[in-house]
Amino acid sequence: MGLLAYPFLLFLHIVYSLVVFSLSLWCRIRRHTPLPLNASRQRIPKHLAVLFVTDPEIDLITTEQRLMESVECAVKWSLEVGIEQLCLFDNEGILLRYSESIRDLVAPSPLPSKMQISEPAIVYPPTPPMSDYSESRSLSPEGFESSVPIARMSATSPRNELRPGGKHATFGKDDSKTLNINIVSREAGKPFVATMARSIAWSERRKQKVGAGCEDFHLSIAELEKHLEGPSGLSPPDFMIIHPIHPSKYNRFPLELHGFPPWQIRLTEIYCDRLRKQYRSRLMWFLPLEIRAAFLSSSLTEWEFREALDQYAGAEMRFGR
Amino acid sequence: MRPAASAFPMFLVSVLVSFLSFILHGFAFLCRKLKLTLLAQRFFLRVLSAGPIPQHVAFIMDGNRRFARRRRWQVKDGHGEGYLALRRLLEICLRLRIRCVSVYAFAIDNFKRSPEEVDALMQLAESKLLELCEHGELLDKYGVRLNVIGRTELFPENLQAAVRKAEDITRNNSRSILNLCMPYASRDEITTAVEDSVREALVLHSTKLSTTSRENLGNEMDTLSHMDITEETITSHLMSMKRGSPPLDVLVRTSGATRLSDYMLWQGCEDTQIHFSNVYWPDFGLLDFVPIILQWQRSVWFGTRQKPVTNHRSPEVRTLRGRSAERKGIGTRLEVNKSY
């Protein structure tokens, strides 16, 4: 039956392709224009995450360029809407490596509003060594302090230059909106949880040495949450936009989360525009890759951002009830 | 798009959709008339299973209450329909030779619901678990081992007894796994895994110089180096992984919500395809699941997946993931070798 089934399976895939093509055309034609950026919405995320998905088909220079454009736009639109916190993620850590450039990119000159950027602090955890423990090694009395590998910066924009609309704006003394920007990579996810676990283990080992037994070691959710989401951690985003740099290829396959910190996405609403440039790469297959990369790569668009906010505003949260 | 410019493409699309709909409905009508529905379904599944199939699929069974309200039923009837949908999907998955199916049956947060609804859910769970024990043809036919994953100590004693009985009866089954996650929360699972990893590291460290003690701990402990706790260590201590589940390939949430709601966050944050379906769980069926399998097959043939290394009938299955396997510096993919 196995070999005989293949022609039927092929036919099934052909029928499925036709159905998907038809439905995508239908969705494109029937698609509603999203509300303007500064329109009044039922709710706006306080903490927005943008997950950038890179692709090896797009060269590094084009990828970096698209990322920088996207970051600049995301910061500008977030300030305009009144989002308080913005988390920028990419799996490979490209944004983290270029955090200084990002600081320069969101500088005042390309944007109409005055923006002040505080000094970014890239914090890497002083990870306990993974080598064998030596009895002769001394431990500091405070133990190990770990913090999420993250670049933090903030941007402010004067309120009077922005149209009203955001419900959750934070206002400083001079009535300016403040946007806290965090840049993270995959290292802030599972690897950091492992780092935190090692820190906890070392801390418990020290208690053993000073006589406090750890036979009854217990770790609560609240305690782990304090480590992962506290002042040196990453707070959970309310909403996440997944933006592929190569949408034409990405939108042919299902959604993934690409190593985003798992602890923080418990209740995060997720959005991804699955209709952008869906078939464009198939029409350009004959072009050299370098030329295709310029056409097929994409930075974050305002349409995506507005549609995402509309989706978030309409989402129903039940919290288990 | 201006109305005049979109009229012609809309017409074409309408014609295409109508044509395909006519073909599919005609086929379904013929099957019903000739009483071939079951036969057609089974043939359909045989055809699908000729291509690559995911090892582990998880479902967030959302929408039972809204399904009931839409039909002006009581909420408990919606949950009853949800159970029937679970049986349907389970049989489909087993016929497709999906090795592991996980379902989010009850969240720890769901205890916040009204006492009447919680009691109804507890009674439904107990009665269905006992039914599985007494008439477990489906589980026996496919060699399914039932694991109840979560803080079962929060359940009433009679339900705990039913859980133990169901798990004992299916303990020796080895061909497939059904994980009933109830009452479950992913953060609770991650915290427990971290706690267990720390305890294990402390035990290893404290018995480092004791050769006899180290031998008693077992072979898997040899790979751990004292206080080294890695991603893989934590993964291996997750409740679902400890019970033999392979890495999560596909996660499906029904009812239109686009969030994970504290379900399999660690397993699903990387190398897992996520599908949000607008259908309520009791309505979710074969035609809703087929596109998910087709997309999986395409990702294996054309995209980001590698096929499983060994025959899917073998009890030991090792799966290498395309991107994760290449990421040597960041972390290697856990290979689950578990003989059932």
XYZ file of C-alpha atoms in Angstrom:
661
model
C 0.000 0.000 0.000
C 2.951 2.307 0.752
C 4.156 2.740 -2.840
C 0.652 2.726 -4.274
C -0.359 5.493 -1.895
C 2.215 7.982 -3.173
C 0.315 9.008 -6.327
C -2.789 9.571 -4.194
C -0.728 11.561 -1.696
C 0.683 13.677 -4.498
C -2.821 14.308 -5.810
C -3.915 15.276 -2.293
C -1.084 17.799 -2.032
C -2.006 19.272 -5.414
C -5.619 19.683 -4.339
C -4.446 21.216 -1.060
C -2.214 23.676 -2.927
C -5.158 24.791 -5.026
C -7.330 25.203 -1.947
C -4.662 27.221 -0.116
C -4.045 29.393 -3.163
C -7.754 30.090 -3.553
C -8.249 30.865 0.104
C -5.220 33.141 0.246
C -6.483 35.095 -2.772
C -9.906 35.299 -1.142
C -8.411 36.513 2.148
C -6.305 39.115 0.366
C -9.237 40.516 -1.544
C -11.567 40.516 1.464
C -8.958 41.832 3.847
C -10.036 44.863 5.853
C -7.792 47.864 6.093
C -6.557 48.042 9.682
C -7.368 51.018 11.862
C -4.928 53.943 11.752
C -1.994 53.757 14.101
C -3.287 56.354 16.499
C -6.921 55.195 16.415
C -8.624 54.495 19.711
C -8.536 50.782 20.467
C -10.173 48.774 23.223
C -6.792 47.851 24.593
C -3.148 48.300 23.702
C -0.299 46.059 24.862
C 1.831 47.523 27.606
C 4.691 45.243 26.608
C 5.167 44.356 22.956
C 7.669 41.830 21.660
C 8.793 41.695 18.054
C 10.302 38.371 17.041
C 12.416 38.680 13.923
C 12.947 35.510 11.912
C 16.066 35.547 9.792
C 16.676 33.270 6.839
C 19.941 31.906 5.393
C 18.759 32.700 1.862
C 18.952 36.409 2.638
C 22.544 37.580 2.959
C 23.748 39.034 6.251
C 24.092 42.617 5.034
C 20.527 42.716 3.708
C 19.286 41.019 6.881
C 20.993 43.582 9.084
C 19.625 46.410 6.991
C 16.076 45.073 7.228
C 16.459 44.521 10.959
C 17.645 48.054 11.535
C 14.802 49.482 9.464
C 12.324 47.347 11.372
C 13.716 48.370 14.758
C 13.556 52.033 13.858
C 9.947 51.700 12.738
C 8.931 49.579 15.713
C 10.348 52.131 18.146
C 8.672 55.025 16.363
C 5.257 53.355 16.168
C 5.413 52.044 19.720
C 6.039 55.545 21.017
C 3.220 56.898 18.921
C 0.731 54.318 20.148
C 1.777 54.526 23.787
C 3.407 51.143 24.333
C 5.591 51.217 27.434
C 7.975 48.358 26.786
C 9.378 46.886 23.592
C 11.282 43.624 23.378
C 13.245 42.897 20.219
C 14.273 39.306 19.634
C 16.153 37.407 17.001
C 17.401 33.878 17.416
C 20.970 34.436 16.280
C 21.654 37.517 18.398
C 22.265 39.889 15.478
C 20.347 42.695 17.174
C 22.274 42.142 20.377
C 25.596 42.410 18.569
C 24.494 45.663 16.968
C 22.895 47.247 20.029
C 25.249 50.224 19.768
C 24.206 50.755 16.160
C 20.575 50.528 17.212
C 21.192 53.230 19.746
C 22.565 55.413 16.955
C 19.793 54.388 14.581
C 16.987 55.645 16.801
C 18.848 58.906 17.315
C 16.890 62.178 16.815
C 17.813 63.091 13.207
C 15.828 60.560 11.146
C 12.701 60.929 13.288
C 10.420 63.956 13.686
C 10.200 63.735 17.502
C 13.004 64.454 19.868
C 14.291 61.230 21.300
C 16.707 60.738 24.138
C 18.567 57.489 24.403
C 20.102 56.479 27.663
C 23.348 54.578 27.697
C 22.637 50.970 26.796
C 23.734 48.416 29.302
C 24.528 45.027 27.876
C 24.396 42.676 30.792
C 25.873 39.226 30.526
C 25.612 36.761 33.387
C 28.766 35.887 35.310
C 28.049 32.231 34.692
C 29.417 29.712 37.157
C 32.067 27.636 35.418
C 30.948 24.335 33.985
C 34.225 22.659 34.813
C 34.593 20.284 37.707
C 34.149 21.762 41.096
C 37.321 22.049 43.059
C 37.310 21.878 46.824
C 40.076 24.448 46.924
C 38.119 27.079 44.995
C 36.733 29.826 47.180
C 33.232 31.072 46.738
C 32.132 34.589 47.384
C 29.845 34.872 50.403
C 27.112 36.367 48.212
C 27.175 33.468 45.776
C 26.563 33.995 42.057
C 24.362 36.745 40.675
C 22.888 36.006 37.271
C 21.004 38.307 34.983
C 19.455 37.809 31.583
C 21.794 38.506 28.650
C 19.998 41.595 27.472
C 20.674 45.040 26.072
C 18.514 47.699 27.700
C 17.887 51.197 26.472
C 15.062 53.657 26.595
C 13.644 56.251 24.298
C 11.445 59.183 25.078
C 9.316 61.342 22.923
C 7.593 64.608 23.801
C 3.832 64.133 24.308
C 2.759 67.316 22.495
C 4.127 66.054 19.199
C 2.027 62.911 19.291
C -1.654 62.631 18.575
C -3.823 61.203 21.371
C -4.739 57.555 21.237
C -2.578 55.462 23.491
C -4.289 54.419 26.714
C -1.235 53.203 28.562
C 1.310 55.923 27.983
C 3.833 56.633 30.652
C 4.478 60.291 31.188
C 7.587 61.752 32.690
C 8.011 65.059 34.378
C 8.099 66.876 31.064
C 5.002 65.053 29.724
C 7.107 62.855 27.413
C 6.361 59.207 26.662
C 8.993 56.695 27.623
C 9.630 53.455 25.819
C 11.881 50.880 27.480
C 13.625 48.788 24.874
C 15.056 45.330 25.584
C 17.087 43.429 23.033
C 17.451 39.700 23.579
C 18.402 36.550 21.742
C 17.950 32.828 22.261
C 20.499 33.031 25.080
C 17.874 34.743 27.225
C 15.627 31.684 26.955
C 16.488 28.097 27.763
C 20.231 28.725 28.229
C 19.494 31.391 30.819
C 17.123 29.113 32.727
C 19.946 26.567 32.827
C 22.336 29.283 34.023
C 19.870 30.230 36.742
C 19.539 26.584 37.759
C 23.319 26.316 38.106
C 23.365 29.463 40.227
C 20.685 28.042 42.478
C 22.579 24.761 42.746
C 25.798 26.532 43.731
C 23.910 28.604 46.252
C 22.387 25.478 47.801
C 25.781 23.774 47.801
C 27.167 26.659 49.808
C 24.365 26.262 52.323
C 25.371 22.631 52.634
C 28.929 23.657 53.399
C 27.838 26.040 56.128
C 25.676 23.449 57.761
C 22.213 24.276 56.443
C 21.056 21.039 54.842
C 19.424 20.971 51.431
C 17.742 17.600 51.679
C 14.455 19.451 51.636
C 15.342 21.777 48.779
C 12.225 23.152 47.188
C 11.864 25.684 44.430
C 8.605 27.524 44.017
C 7.182 29.078 40.871
C 7.258 32.466 42.566
C 10.955 32.121 43.332
C 11.888 31.102 39.822
C 9.657 33.842 38.481
C 11.514 36.365 40.607
C 14.802 35.271 39.027
C 13.530 35.181 35.452
C 11.186 38.181 35.449
C 12.658 40.354 38.179
C 14.671 43.562 37.757
C 17.569 41.635 36.206
C 15.232 39.462 34.132
C 12.793 39.894 31.304
C 9.159 40.627 31.988
C 6.564 38.709 29.970
C 5.243 40.486 26.874
C 1.502 40.906 26.446
C 1.716 40.620 22.697
C 4.153 39.314 20.141
C 4.531 40.149 16.463
C 6.429 37.539 14.468
C 8.087 39.207 11.527
C 10.035 37.102 9.029
C 12.762 38.852 7.071
C 11.924 36.472 4.189
C 8.092 36.338 4.355
C 7.647 34.698 0.979
C 9.435 31.582 2.181
C 8.358 31.713 5.824
C 4.664 32.027 5.063
C 4.673 28.747 3.169
C 5.384 26.912 6.428
C 3.711 26.916 9.829
C 4.497 29.365 12.567
C 7.284 28.711 15.063
C 8.666 30.573 18.063
C 12.385 30.189 17.237
C 13.701 29.918 20.772
C 11.957 32.914 22.324
C 12.282 32.697 26.129
C 9.657 30.099 27.074
C 8.917 31.251 30.613
C 7.765 34.663 29.425
C 5.241 33.601 26.769
C 2.689 32.016 29.081
C -0.142 34.375 28.141
C 1.386 36.212 25.191
C -0.907 36.778 22.236
C 0.823 35.965 18.970
C 0.414 37.609 15.589
C 1.991 36.909 12.221
C 0.921 38.268 8.847
C 0.667 35.080 6.799
C -0.351 36.739 3.565
C 2.651 38.963 2.845
C 4.539 38.128 -0.346
C 3.267 34.591 -0.106
C 4.082 33.518 -3.628
C 6.604 36.112 -4.659
C 9.657 33.883 -4.392
C 8.087 31.384 -6.780
C 7.752 34.098 -9.394
C 11.381 35.127 -8.991
C 13.035 31.756 -8.890
C 15.039 32.523 -12.030
C 16.787 35.585 -10.574
C 20.197 35.336 -8.871
C 19.970 35.044 -5.104
C 21.594 38.412 -4.492
C 18.953 40.199 -6.535
C 16.125 38.101 -5.140
C 17.219 38.931 -1.593
C 16.625 42.616 -2.222
C 13.090 41.967 -3.517
C 12.097 39.205 -1.155
C 13.420 40.575 2.122
C 11.095 42.725 4.109
C 11.225 45.065 7.058
C 8.334 45.532 9.469
C 5.498 47.426 7.802
C 2.985 49.796 9.312
C 0.159 47.663 7.933
C 1.441 44.683 9.917
C 1.794 46.773 13.057
C -1.704 48.220 12.783
C -3.319 44.888 11.965
C -1.487 43.327 14.899
C -2.811 45.980 17.267
C -6.321 45.389 15.926
C -5.979 41.668 16.606
C -4.756 42.311 20.144
C -7.589 44.712 20.822
C -10.118 42.054 19.831
C -8.608 39.123 21.748
C -10.588 37.636 24.661
C -8.584 36.863 27.822
C -10.116 34.359 30.270
C -7.135 33.440 32.537
C -8.396 29.921 33.103
C -11.912 30.942 34.037
C -8.319 47.827 -3.770
C -11.116 49.661 -5.560
C -14.374 47.702 -5.935
C -14.270 47.725 -9.745
C -10.690 46.426 -9.872
C -11.367 43.620 -7.401
C -14.569 42.351 -9.020
C -12.926 40.148 -11.673
C -10.388 38.462 -9.360
C -13.159 37.896 -6.820
C -15.242 36.287 -9.528
C -12.377 33.974 -10.500
C -11.679 33.023 -6.912
C -15.345 32.417 -6.256
C -15.513 30.107 -9.255
C -12.431 28.189 -8.136
C -13.609 27.845 -4.556
C -17.070 26.790 -5.710
C -15.602 24.182 -8.056
C -13.407 22.678 -5.356
C -16.241 22.784 -2.865
C -18.502 21.005 -5.381
C -15.923 18.267 -5.901
C -15.353 17.724 -2.178
C -19.026 17.829 -1.228
C -19.884 15.557 -4.115
C -17.303 13.070 -2.938
C -18.653 13.254 0.611
C -22.234 12.782 -0.651
C -21.247 9.698 -2.642
C -19.480 8.253 0.367
C -22.534 8.774 2.567
C -24.860 7.268 -0.020
C -22.685 4.244 -0.529
C -22.046 4.004 3.222
C -18.363 4.315 2.470
C -17.580 7.171 4.877
C -15.654 5.048 7.315
C -13.910 3.191 4.508
C -13.071 6.442 2.743
C -11.690 7.921 5.959
C -9.481 4.924 6.545
C -8.235 4.972 2.954
C -7.567 8.680 3.316
C -5.527 8.104 6.451
C -3.551 5.298 4.803
C -2.676 7.649 1.972
C -1.595 10.381 4.395
C 0.515 8.038 6.453
C 2.555 7.177 3.353
C 4.337 10.513 3.781
C 6.291 11.890 6.752
C 4.278 12.001 9.974
C 5.083 14.008 13.114
C 6.155 11.989 16.141
C 4.462 14.109 18.789
C 1.363 16.268 18.412
C -0.156 18.302 21.230
C -3.638 19.783 21.374
C -5.018 22.646 23.442
C -8.662 21.578 23.532
C -10.248 24.989 23.719
C -13.826 26.005 22.948
C -16.033 23.423 24.706
C -18.005 26.020 26.635
C -18.493 28.372 23.695
C -19.575 25.374 21.612
C -22.218 24.558 24.234
C -23.400 28.170 24.553
C -23.770 28.473 20.797
C -26.138 25.497 20.846
C -27.799 26.636 24.077
C -26.614 23.528 25.873
C -25.270 23.252 29.381
C -21.544 23.694 29.713
C -21.049 20.113 30.900
C -22.580 18.878 27.645
C -19.974 20.885 25.784
C -17.257 19.107 27.724
C -18.935 15.788 26.904
C -18.778 16.632 23.200
C -15.180 17.617 23.731
C -14.441 14.141 25.041
C -15.993 12.607 21.914
C -13.846 14.872 19.759
C -10.808 13.692 21.714
C -11.636 10.049 20.988
C -12.116 10.858 17.313
C -8.827 12.713 17.048
C -7.009 10.095 19.044
C -8.072 7.353 16.648
C -7.063 9.520 13.682
C -3.641 10.168 15.202
C -3.117 6.509 16.019
C -4.110 5.429 12.497
C -1.629 7.955 11.167
C 0.984 6.308 13.409
C 1.661 9.437 15.434
C 3.686 8.037 18.333
C 2.691 10.494 21.003
C -0.409 12.624 21.502
C -0.632 15.157 24.323
C -3.806 16.979 25.241
C -4.354 19.880 27.610
C -7.328 18.499 29.479
C -7.367 20.712 32.579
C -5.228 23.657 33.618
C -4.306 24.381 37.230
C -5.887 27.797 36.646
C -9.152 26.084 35.701
C -9.801 25.435 39.404
C -10.849 29.105 39.457
C -13.965 28.211 37.483
C -17.320 27.793 39.150
C -17.478 24.836 41.586
C -20.308 23.315 39.557
C -18.241 23.279 36.392
C -15.141 21.978 38.167
C -17.176 19.179 39.793
C -18.711 18.296 36.435
C -15.246 18.126 34.882
C -13.911 15.964 37.696
C -16.843 13.579 37.327
C -16.429 13.468 33.552
C -12.715 12.745 33.898
C -13.318 9.995 36.440
C -16.083 8.332 34.462
C -14.141 8.411 31.202
C -10.969 7.114 32.801
C -12.924 4.226 34.330
C -14.589 3.623 30.967
C -11.133 3.423 29.391
C -10.116 0.893 32.018
C -13.171 -1.300 31.447
C -13.537 -0.915 27.689
C -10.104 0.037 26.571
C -10.347 -1.375 23.057
C -8.920 1.726 21.446
C -5.933 1.859 23.763
C -5.288 -1.868 23.536
C -5.647 -1.986 19.773
C -2.933 0.594 19.282
C -0.831 -0.297 22.312
C -1.319 3.105 23.923
C 0.245 3.887 27.258
C -1.752 6.477 29.176
C 0.181 9.057 31.186
C -1.607 11.616 33.333
C 0.794 14.515 33.630
C 0.360 17.253 36.166
C -0.371 17.893 39.834
C -2.746 14.984 40.281
C -2.542 15.455 44.052
C -4.861 18.442 43.554
C -7.621 16.113 42.319
C -10.217 14.504 44.594
C -9.172 11.109 45.923
C -11.607 9.144 43.767
C -10.226 10.757 40.611
C -6.676 10.074 41.751
C -7.612 6.426 42.177
C -9.080 6.344 38.654
C -5.875 7.908 37.303
C -3.733 5.295 39.020
C -5.921 2.485 37.740
C -5.861 3.746 34.144
C -2.099 4.204 34.204
C -1.528 0.762 35.729
C -3.674 -0.979 33.139
C -1.812 0.597 30.236
C 1.641 0.599 31.780
C 2.942 -2.230 29.641
C 1.727 -0.789 26.354
C 4.614 0.369 24.255
C 3.562 1.413 20.786
C 2.140 4.844 21.505
C 1.701 7.376 24.265
C -1.301 9.465 25.255
C -0.450 12.266 27.666
C -3.447 13.668 29.497
C -2.138 16.915 30.948
C -4.319 17.546 33.967
C -4.112 19.554 36.110
C -1.191 21.026 34.298
C 0.718 24.278 33.984
C 3.892 24.587 31.988
C 5.540 26.937 34.468
C 4.877 24.388 37.158
C 6.465 21.714 34.952
C 9.518 23.897 34.252
C 9.910 24.770 37.930
C 9.708 21.110 38.908
C 12.257 20.231 36.243
C 14.659 22.903 37.504
C 14.114 21.746 41.075
C 14.821 18.130 40.129
C 17.891 19.156 38.134
C 19.283 21.088 41.092
C 18.586 18.205 43.491
C 20.243 15.775 41.122
C 23.305 17.999 40.781
C 23.562 18.338 44.551
C 23.243 14.603 45.038
C 25.934 13.970 42.431
C 28.205 16.481 44.034
C 27.720 15.152 47.527
C 28.464 11.611 46.403
C 31.326 12.579 44.085
C 33.933 10.802 46.127
C 31.764 7.850 46.911
C 32.216 5.313 44.099
C 29.646 2.917 45.472
C 26.996 5.579 45.715
C 27.684 6.757 42.190
C 27.197 3.281 40.749
C 23.883 2.978 42.538
C 22.626 6.122 40.834
C 22.569 4.497 37.424
C 24.227 4.921 34.025
C 22.505 8.116 32.957
C 24.113 9.907 35.876
C 27.548 9.271 34.417
C 26.962 11.814 31.698
C 26.334 14.618 34.173
C 29.266 16.477 35.527
C 28.512 17.457 39.076
C 26.962 20.912 39.070
C 26.628 21.190 35.285
C 22.994 21.846 34.515
C 22.257 22.411 30.856
C 19.144 22.899 28.762
C 19.169 19.197 28.047
C 19.279 18.408 31.759
C 16.184 20.467 32.395
C 14.437 19.027 29.324
C 15.070 15.503 30.508
C 13.441 16.301 33.858
C 10.206 17.608 32.393
C 7.264 15.464 33.467
C 6.296 14.636 29.891
C 9.856 13.771 28.829
C 10.415 11.580 31.867
C 7.426 9.495 30.803
C 8.969 8.816 27.394
C 7.523 11.540 25.166
C 9.578 12.510 22.120
C 10.233 16.181 21.330
C 7.150 18.137 20.385
C 6.647 18.496 16.635
C 3.234 20.129 16.296
C 1.088 22.141 18.701
C -2.536 22.856 17.796
C -4.828 25.254 19.573
C -8.491 25.395 18.667
C -11.212 28.053 19.074
C -9.308 30.894 17.480
C -7.202 31.991 20.460
C -3.615 32.795 19.488
C -1.698 32.095 22.688
C -0.231 29.074 24.462
C -1.912 29.616 27.841
C 0.838 27.999 29.904
C 0.926 24.792 27.902
C 4.208 23.121 26.887
C 6.091 26.406 26.765
C 9.525 24.775 27.078
C 8.768 22.061 24.549
C 7.006 24.344 22.087
C 9.197 27.452 22.034
C 11.609 25.989 19.499
C 11.398 23.627 16.522
C 7.667 23.142 16.991
C 5.066 24.042 14.386
C 2.210 25.980 15.919
C -1.269 26.021 14.432
C -4.153 28.197 15.574
C -7.460 26.847 14.326
C -10.667 28.888 14.429
C -12.777 25.778 14.978
C -14.100 24.949 18.453
C -12.649 21.744 19.854
C -15.854 19.636 19.684
C -16.079 20.512 15.973
C -12.424 19.706 15.271
C -12.156 16.698 13.019
C -10.317 14.983 10.230
C -10.707 17.756 7.671
C -9.308 20.281 10.169
C -6.363 18.049 11.022
C -5.393 17.026 7.498
C -3.951 20.450 6.503
C -1.746 20.316 9.590
C -0.311 16.967 8.508
C 0.086 18.153 4.921
C 2.006 21.204 6.087
C 4.231 19.001 8.198
C 4.960 16.829 5.196
C 5.844 19.859 3.088
C 8.177 21.187 5.740
C 9.984 17.845 5.778
C 10.207 17.636 1.998
C 10.964 21.268 1.204
C 11.695 23.215 4.338
C 12.988 23.167 7.853
C 12.565 19.585 8.952
C 14.616 16.435 8.660
C 12.898 13.116 8.458
C 13.106 10.779 11.432
C 16.290 8.751 11.313
C 14.760 5.356 11.993
C 11.623 3.463 11.060
C 8.616 4.893 12.865
C 7.594 1.407 14.011
C 10.758 1.031 16.045
C 10.334 1.651 19.785
C 13.509 3.707 19.877
C 13.257 6.789 17.787
C 15.888 9.442 17.426
C 15.102 12.625 15.676
C 17.591 15.258 14.648
C 16.240 18.686 13.886
C 17.581 20.605 10.933
C 18.401 23.941 12.445
C 18.987 22.813 15.986
C 21.406 20.119 14.892
C 23.456 22.753 13.093
C 23.561 25.063 16.041
C 26.587 23.498 17.665
C 27.553 26.411 19.837
C 24.188 27.131 21.349
C 22.844 23.743 22.290
C 22.278 20.318 20.886
C 18.939 18.707 20.428
C 17.945 16.135 22.994
C 17.759 12.641 21.613
C 15.106 10.684 23.390
C 15.966 7.051 23.602
C 13.397 5.404 25.712
C 12.615 1.743 25.487
C 8.998 1.250 26.457
